[in-house]
Coordinates of C-alpha atoms and ligand atoms in Angstrom, one line a residue:
M1 CA -10.8 -6.8 9.5
I2 CA -8.7 -9.9 8.1
E3 CA -6.3 -11.6 10.4
A4 CA -3.9 -14.8 9.2
R5 CA -2.5 -17.1 11.8
H6 CA 0.4 -19.4 10.9
L7 CA -1.3 -19.8 7.6
T8 CA 0.7 -23.1 6.3
K9 CA -0.2 -24.8 3.1
V10 CA 1.4 -28.4 1.9
F11 CA 0.5 -29.6 -1.5
D12 CA 0.8 -33.0 -2.9
L13 CA 0.5 -34.9 0.5
P14 CA -2.3 -36.3 1.9
P15 CA -3.7 -33.7 4.8
A16 CA -3.0 -36.4 7.7
R17 CA 0.7 -36.6 6.5
A18 CA 1.2 -33.3 5.6
G19 CA 0.3 -32.6 9.4
R20 CA 2.2 -35.1 10.9
I21 CA 5.4 -33.7 9.2
L22 CA 4.3 -30.0 10.0
D23 CA 3.8 -31.0 13.7
A24 CA 7.5 -32.9 14.0
P25 CA 9.7 -30.0 15.5
A26 CA 12.4 -30.7 11.8
D27 CA 13.2 -28.3 9.0
R28 CA 9.7 -28.4 7.7
A29 CA 11.0 -27.1 4.2
R30 CA 13.0 -29.9 3.6
A31 CA 11.0 -32.8 5.6
V32 CA 8.0 -32.0 3.1
R33 CA 10.1 -32.0 -0.2
E34 CA 11.6 -35.2 0.6
A35 CA 8.1 -36.7 1.5
G36 CA 7.2 -35.7 -2.1
G37 CA 5.1 -32.3 -1.3
V38 CA 5.2 -28.7 -2.1
L39 CA 5.6 -26.5 1.0
A40 CA 3.7 -23.4 -0.7
V41 CA 3.2 -21.4 2.4
D42 CA 4.8 -21.7 5.5
D43 CA 3.6 -19.9 9.0
V44 CA 2.5 -17.0 7.3
S45 CA 0.9 -14.2 9.6
F46 CA -0.7 -11.1 8.8
S47 CA -3.4 -8.6 9.5
V48 CA -5.1 -6.2 7.2
D49 CA -6.7 -3.1 8.8
K50 CA -10.2 -2.1 7.2
G51 CA -9.6 0.4 4.8
E52 CA -5.9 -0.3 3.9
L53 CA -4.8 -0.9 0.6
F54 CA -2.4 -4.0 1.5
V55 CA 0.0 -5.5 -1.2
I56 CA 1.5 -9.0 -1.5
M57 CA 4.8 -8.8 -3.5
G58 CA 7.1 -11.9 -4.1
L59 CA 8.6 -13.6 -7.1
S60 CA 6.8 -16.5 -9.0
G61 CA 6.2 -19.7 -6.8
S62 CA 6.7 -17.6 -3.5
G63 CA 3.0 -18.2 -2.5
K64 CA 1.2 -15.5 -2.9
S65 CA -1.6 -16.7 -4.7
T66 CA -2.1 -19.7 -2.5
V67 CA -2.4 -17.1 0.6
I68 CA -4.9 -15.1 -0.7
R69 CA -6.8 -18.6 -1.8
M70 CA -7.1 -19.3 1.9
I71 CA -8.4 -16.0 2.7
N72 CA -11.6 -17.2 1.5
R73 CA -10.7 -20.8 1.8
L74 CA -10.7 -21.3 -2.2
V75 CA -7.5 -23.5 -0.7
A76 CA -7.8 -25.0 2.6
P77 CA -5.0 -24.4 5.0
S78 CA -2.8 -27.2 6.1
A79 CA -2.5 -25.3 9.4
G80 CA -3.2 -21.9 11.1
S81 CA -6.4 -20.0 10.4
V82 CA -8.3 -17.1 8.8
V83 CA -10.0 -14.7 11.0
Y84 CA -12.5 -12.5 8.7
D85 CA -14.2 -9.5 10.7
G86 CA -14.1 -11.9 14.1
A87 CA -15.0 -15.0 12.4
D88 CA -12.9 -18.1 11.9
V89 CA -13.0 -18.9 8.4
G90 CA -12.0 -22.4 8.9
G91 CA -15.5 -22.5 11.3
M92 CA -17.9 -21.3 9.0
T93 CA -20.9 -23.4 7.6
P94 CA -21.0 -24.2 3.4
R95 CA -23.8 -21.5 3.4
E96 CA -21.7 -18.7 5.3
L97 CA -18.6 -19.6 3.2
R98 CA -20.6 -18.8 0.0
E99 CA -22.0 -15.5 1.6
L100 CA -18.3 -14.7 1.7
R101 CA -17.3 -15.1 -1.3
N102 CA -20.4 -14.3 -3.2
R103 CA -20.8 -10.9 -1.4
R104 CA -18.3 -9.9 1.1
V105 CA -15.3 -10.4 -0.8
G106 CA -14.6 -9.4 -4.6
M107 CA -11.9 -11.0 -6.7
V108 CA -10.0 -9.9 -9.6
F109 CA -7.5 -11.8 -11.5
Q110 CA -4.8 -11.3 -13.8
H111 CA -6.7 -13.0 -17.0
F112 CA -10.2 -12.3 -16.6
A113 CA -12.5 -14.6 -18.4
L114 CA -15.4 -12.3 -20.2
F115 CA -18.1 -14.0 -22.1
P116 CA -17.8 -13.1 -25.6
H117 CA -21.4 -13.3 -26.5
R118 CA -22.5 -11.0 -23.8
T119 CA -22.4 -7.2 -23.4
V120 CA -20.1 -5.3 -21.3
R121 CA -22.8 -4.4 -19.0
E122 CA -24.3 -8.2 -19.0
N123 CA -20.5 -9.5 -18.1
A124 CA -20.3 -6.8 -15.7
A125 CA -23.6 -7.7 -13.9
Y126 CA -22.3 -11.5 -14.0
G127 CA -21.8 -11.7 -10.2
L128 CA -25.2 -10.6 -9.1
K129 CA -27.1 -13.5 -11.0
A130 CA -26.0 -15.9 -8.5
R131 CA -27.1 -14.0 -5.7
G132 CA -30.3 -13.7 -7.3
V133 CA -31.0 -10.2 -8.1
P134 CA -33.8 -9.1 -10.2
K135 CA -32.3 -8.3 -14.0
R136 CA -33.4 -4.7 -13.6
E137 CA -31.5 -3.9 -10.6
R138 CA -28.6 -5.9 -12.2
L139 CA -27.9 -3.9 -15.1
R140 CA -28.3 -0.8 -13.1
R141 CA -25.2 -1.8 -10.5
A142 CA -23.6 -2.7 -13.2
D143 CA -23.8 0.6 -15.2
R144 CA -22.8 2.3 -11.8
A145 CA -19.6 -0.1 -11.5
L146 CA -18.6 0.5 -15.2
E147 CA -19.3 4.4 -14.5
Q148 CA -16.6 3.8 -11.2
V149 CA -13.8 2.2 -13.5
G150 CA -14.3 4.9 -16.4
L151 CA -16.3 2.7 -18.8
G152 CA -19.5 4.7 -18.1
R153 CA -20.8 4.7 -21.7
R154 CA -19.4 1.5 -23.1
G155 CA -22.0 -1.1 -21.5
D156 CA -23.4 -1.8 -24.8
A157 CA -20.0 -3.1 -26.4
Y158 CA -18.9 -6.3 -26.6
P159 CA -15.5 -7.6 -25.2
D160 CA -13.8 -8.1 -28.3
E161 CA -14.0 -4.8 -29.1
F162 CA -12.2 -3.5 -25.8
S163 CA -8.2 -3.7 -25.4
G164 CA -6.2 -5.6 -22.8
G165 CA -6.9 -2.6 -20.5
M166 CA -10.6 -2.2 -20.8
K167 CA -11.4 -5.4 -20.0
Q168 CA -9.2 -5.6 -17.0
R169 CA -12.1 -2.3 -16.0
V170 CA -14.4 -4.7 -16.9
G171 CA -13.1 -7.4 -14.5
L172 CA -12.8 -4.5 -11.9
A173 CA -16.2 -3.6 -12.6
R174 CA -17.9 -7.1 -12.2
A175 CA -15.7 -7.3 -8.7
L176 CA -17.3 -3.6 -7.7
T177 CA -20.9 -4.6 -8.5
T178 CA -21.7 -6.9 -5.5
D179 CA -20.1 -3.7 -3.5
P180 CA -17.8 -6.3 -1.3
D181 CA -16.3 -5.2 1.7
V182 CA -13.1 -6.8 0.6
L183 CA -11.4 -6.8 -2.4
I184 CA -8.7 -9.3 -3.5
M185 CA -6.9 -9.0 -6.9
D186 CA -4.4 -11.4 -8.1
E187 CA -1.8 -9.6 -10.3
P188 CA -4.6 -7.8 -11.9
F189 CA -2.6 -5.6 -14.0
S190 CA 0.4 -7.9 -15.0
A191 CA -0.8 -8.6 -18.3
L192 CA -0.8 -5.1 -19.3
D193 CA 1.5 -2.9 -21.0
P194 CA 3.6 -0.1 -18.8
L195 CA 1.0 3.0 -19.8
T196 CA -2.1 1.1 -19.4
R197 CA -0.7 -0.5 -16.2
R198 CA 0.1 3.0 -14.8
S199 CA -3.6 4.6 -15.8
M200 CA -5.1 1.1 -14.1
Q201 CA -3.1 1.9 -10.7
E202 CA -4.0 5.5 -10.5
Q203 CA -7.8 4.5 -11.4
L204 CA -7.4 2.0 -8.3
L205 CA -6.0 4.6 -6.1
E206 CA -8.5 7.2 -7.3
L207 CA -11.2 4.4 -6.7
Q208 CA -9.7 4.1 -3.1
R209 CA -9.6 7.8 -2.3
D210 CA -13.3 7.4 -2.7
F211 CA -14.4 4.4 -1.4
R212 CA -11.7 3.2 1.2
K213 CA -12.5 -0.8 0.3
T214 CA -9.8 -3.0 2.0
I215 CA -7.8 -4.3 -0.7
I216 CA -5.4 -7.3 -0.9
F217 CA -3.2 -6.6 -4.0
V218 CA -0.8 -9.3 -5.1
T219 CA 1.9 -8.3 -7.6
H220 CA 5.5 -9.4 -8.2
D221 CA 6.5 -5.9 -8.9
L222 CA 7.9 -3.8 -6.4
N223 CA 7.5 -0.1 -8.1
E224 CA 3.9 -1.2 -8.2
A225 CA 3.8 -2.4 -5.0
M226 CA 5.4 0.9 -3.4
R227 CA 3.2 3.3 -5.6
L228 CA 0.0 1.3 -4.5
G229 CA 0.7 -0.1 -1.1
D230 CA 0.1 1.2 2.4
R231 CA 2.2 -1.7 3.6
I232 CA 3.7 -4.7 1.8
M233 CA 4.4 -7.5 2.6
V234 CA 7.3 -9.4 1.0
M235 CA 7.4 -13.1 0.4
R236 CA 10.3 -15.9 -0.5
N237 CA 9.9 -19.3 -0.8
G238 CA 6.6 -19.4 1.0
R239 CA 7.5 -17.5 4.1
I240 CA 7.4 -13.3 5.0
V241 CA 10.8 -11.7 4.3
Q242 CA 9.3 -8.1 5.2
L243 CA 6.3 -6.4 6.2
G244 CA 6.1 -2.8 6.0
T245 CA 5.3 0.7 4.6
G246 CA 7.4 1.3 1.2
P247 CA 9.6 3.6 3.1
E248 CA 10.5 1.2 5.5
I249 CA 11.3 -1.4 3.0
I250 CA 13.5 0.8 1.7
S251 CA 15.4 2.6 4.1
Q252 CA 16.1 -0.7 5.6
P253 CA 15.6 -4.1 3.7
A254 CA 15.3 -7.0 5.7
D255 CA 18.0 -9.0 3.8
A256 CA 20.0 -9.1 0.7
Y257 CA 16.8 -10.5 -1.5
V258 CA 14.7 -7.2 -0.6
E259 CA 17.7 -5.4 -1.1
D260 CA 18.0 -6.3 -4.6
F261 CA 14.0 -5.4 -5.2
V262 CA 14.8 -2.2 -3.7
S263 CA 17.8 -1.3 -6.1
D264 CA 15.4 -1.2 -8.7
V265 CA 13.1 1.5 -7.1
D266 CA 13.4 5.0 -7.7
R267 CA 13.7 6.1 -4.3
T268 CA 13.1 10.2 -4.2
R269 CA 9.3 9.0 -5.4
V270 CA 8.5 6.6 -2.5
L271 CA 10.5 8.2 0.5
T272 CA 8.4 11.3 1.8
A273 CA 9.3 14.1 4.0
G274 CA 8.0 12.9 6.8
T275 CA 10.1 9.6 6.2
V276 CA 13.3 11.7 6.0
M277 CA 12.9 14.4 8.3
Q278 CA 14.3 14.9 11.6
P279 CA 13.6 17.3 14.9
P280 CA 14.8 20.6 14.2
W281 CA 17.8 21.3 16.2
V282 CA 16.4 24.4 17.9
T283 CA 12.9 25.6 18.1
A284 CA 11.2 29.2 19.8
A285 CA 8.0 30.1 20.0
V286 CA 6.8 33.5 19.8
G287 CA 6.8 35.3 23.1
D288 CA 10.6 33.7 23.8
D289 CA 13.4 36.4 24.8
P290 CA 15.9 36.7 21.7
A291 CA 18.6 36.4 24.4
A292 CA 18.0 33.0 25.6
V293 CA 17.2 31.8 21.6
L294 CA 20.4 33.2 20.7
G295 CA 22.2 31.0 23.2
R296 CA 20.3 28.0 22.1
L297 CA 21.2 28.5 18.3
R298 CA 24.9 29.2 19.4
E299 CA 25.0 25.9 20.8
S300 CA 23.6 24.0 17.3
P301 CA 25.0 23.8 13.9
G302 CA 22.3 26.2 12.2
H303 CA 22.3 29.7 11.8
G304 CA 18.4 30.2 12.3
V305 CA 15.5 28.9 14.0
Y306 CA 12.0 28.1 13.2
V307 CA 9.7 30.3 15.6
T308 CA 6.4 28.5 16.0
A309 CA 3.2 30.3 16.7
P310 CA 0.3 29.2 19.7
D311 CA -1.4 26.8 17.2
G312 CA 2.1 24.9 16.1
G313 CA 2.3 26.9 12.8
I314 CA 5.3 28.7 11.6
A315 CA 5.6 32.4 12.4
G316 CA 9.0 32.9 10.7
V317 CA 12.4 32.4 10.7
A318 CA 14.9 34.0 13.5
T319 CA 18.3 34.3 11.9
D320 CA 21.3 34.4 14.0
A321 CA 22.3 37.9 12.7
L322 CA 18.4 39.2 13.4
L323 CA 18.9 37.7 16.9
S324 CA 22.3 39.4 17.7
E325 CA 20.9 43.2 16.2
A326 CA 17.6 42.5 18.5
V327 CA 20.0 41.8 21.8
A328 CA 22.5 44.4 21.0
G329 CA 19.4 46.7 20.7
N330 CA 18.0 45.9 23.9
R331 CA 14.8 44.7 22.1
A332 CA 12.9 41.8 24.5
D333 CA 10.4 40.8 21.6
L334 CA 11.2 38.0 19.5
E335 CA 8.7 38.7 16.9
S336 CA 10.9 41.9 15.7
C337 CA 13.5 39.5 14.7
L338 CA 11.2 36.9 12.3
G339 CA 12.1 37.0 8.7
G340 CA 10.9 34.9 5.6
G341 CA 13.4 32.9 3.9
Y342 CA 12.4 29.4 4.4
T343 CA 10.4 26.7 2.5
A344 CA 8.1 24.2 4.1
V345 CA 6.7 20.9 2.5
P346 CA 3.8 18.6 3.3
D347 CA 5.1 15.5 5.2
D348 CA 3.6 13.4 2.5
A349 CA 5.4 15.4 -0.3
P350 CA 7.9 12.7 -1.8
L351 CA 11.7 13.5 -2.1
I352 CA 11.3 14.3 -5.9
E353 CA 9.1 17.3 -5.2
F354 CA 11.4 19.3 -3.4
C355 CA 14.8 17.8 -3.1
H356 CA 16.3 20.4 -5.5
R357 CA 14.9 23.3 -2.8
A358 CA 16.8 21.9 0.2
G359 CA 20.0 24.0 1.3
G360 CA 19.1 27.4 0.0
H361 CA 18.2 29.1 3.4
P362 CA 20.1 29.7 7.0
V363 CA 17.4 26.8 8.3
P364 CA 16.7 23.5 6.8
L365 CA 13.2 22.7 5.1
A366 CA 10.3 22.8 7.3
V367 CA 8.2 19.9 7.3
V368 CA 4.6 20.6 8.3
D369 CA 1.4 18.4 8.9
R370 CA -2.0 18.7 7.2
D371 CA -2.5 21.4 9.7
K372 CA 0.6 23.5 9.0
R373 CA 1.7 22.4 12.1
L374 CA 5.9 22.4 12.2
V375 CA 6.7 18.8 12.6
G376 CA 10.1 18.2 11.9
V377 CA 13.0 19.8 9.3
V378 CA 15.5 18.3 6.6
P379 CA 18.7 19.5 6.3
R380 CA 20.5 19.0 3.0
A381 CA 22.7 16.4 4.3
R382 CA 19.8 14.5 5.1
V383 CA 18.1 14.8 1.4
L384 CA 21.2 13.5 0.0
D385 CA 21.8 10.5 2.4
A386 CA 18.2 9.6 1.3
I387 CA 19.1 9.7 -2.1
A388 CA 22.1 7.5 -1.8
S389 CA 21.2 3.9 -1.4
T390 CA 22.9 3.5 2.2
P391 CA 20.4 5.7 4.2
K392 CA 20.8 3.3 7.1
D393 CA 19.8 6.1 9.8
V394 CA 16.9 7.7 7.8
N395 CA 14.4 6.4 10.1
E396 CA 15.9 6.6 13.2
H397 CA 13.9 9.3 14.8
A398 CA 10.9 7.3 14.2
Ligands
ATP1 N1 -2.6 -26.7 -6.5 C1 -1.2 -26.8 -6.7 N2 -1.0 -28.1 -6.6 C2 0.4 -28.5 -6.4 N3 1.1 -27.0 -6.1 C3 0.7 -26.1 -5.9 C4 -0.7 -25.8 -6.2 N4 -0.7 -24.6 -6.6 C5 0.5 -24.1 -6.2 N5 1.5 -24.7 -6.1 C6 2.7 -24.3 -5.8 O1 2.8 -23.9 -4.6 C7 3.9 -22.8 -4.8 C8 3.3 -21.3 -4.5 O2 2.4 -21.1 -5.7 P1 1.8 -20.1 -6.0 O3 1.0 -20.0 -7.0 O4 1.2 -19.9 -4.7 O5 2.9 -18.8 -6.0 P2 2.5 -17.2 -6.7 O6 3.5 -16.5 -5.8 O7 1.5 -16.9 -6.5 O8 3.3 -17.3 -7.9 P3 3.1 -16.7 -9.3 O9 3.5 -14.8 -9.2 O10 3.8 -17.3 -10.6 O11 1.5 -16.5 -9.5 C9 4.5 -23.2 -6.2 O12 5.6 -24.0 -5.9 C10 3.6 -23.7 -6.8 O13 3.9 -24.7 -7.9
MG2 MG1 0.2 -16.3 -8.0

């Protein structure tokens, strides 16, 4: 949907001068600085998929806002390009650019400027006026957008009757009225108190479940990034230090800088069963011979084996005790050995929801996908490794 290629921005130098410095093979950051300029963004490449919630995270001054402003060319790159839905934004005519900014990309900022003497509905409808939408239609769409952000009945109020969180909702509604393909949100919740912020995050995730917009969300808070982002791009000094999913970043921070951020994150809420699981030591299928299964089980550290049905679901657990009995009694069917005595968790369940259930059975926790198929197991040791902060190999199966 959006592809940034080698995006680079130098401020405070004439473009030609900046261009010459960037073309030279020397240390760019230093050369720009010595010439009196600022290398705000340095060779940043990434792509955002349709329907993805893509988070850009970094400390103040790391270049986040400059990157997103280059996406719709509010800032022209010094080098590199942005391709939007197959079209090079740098090659767009002024008219196409206007269309991109007004219609296809909506923006929400930290401090949203609302008009104090206009109603909330009129404020939400504001973006449609510039597009020549007739008044009745404008207000109708504003009401719908206000509904989407949980302010359905408040359209007649004035902004000064609203709290900070409600004002941000109006800002979000304004961006939604134009039904953009892409929403760019620059620290939209940063000025809110923690509880309001949390509820805005929930609201955004809810909206995202319903509408699946492509969203680029900027924040300097890693917990917020982890909660919201399908993927997170961590920036420092204008460069990308890491790009990956929350669990990837938590379990394999790229450097000490990211590790520092990660140490503040509650791992048990970010890591999921799917990210900490490993392949089962042994498996068996309904219809296997108990003697053969027992043989395989003896080679493994476990005392039981998951037996899967033809559809991949868990038929039950065969423990070594039950298997031995069957073999001693010359019973050849595995189904007679099946017991319960296991716990299955969905692959997207966060650790916090199931860590206390690890270790209670002869088999490790089972991880199942949406169709209830067995996709992996989580032994107790793995849970403990994941909670401790040095799970170097948590993702090694991936
Ligand atoms: N218009 C400008 N002119 C000169 N320098 C600029 C301009 N805009 C940004 N910069 C500089 O570029 C660097 C990156 O700024 P940017 O605003 O992109 O960072 P940011 O990650 O969004 O920071 P914050 O979290 O504070 O919003 C900073 O050093 C900043 O001072
Ligand atoms: Mg910024």
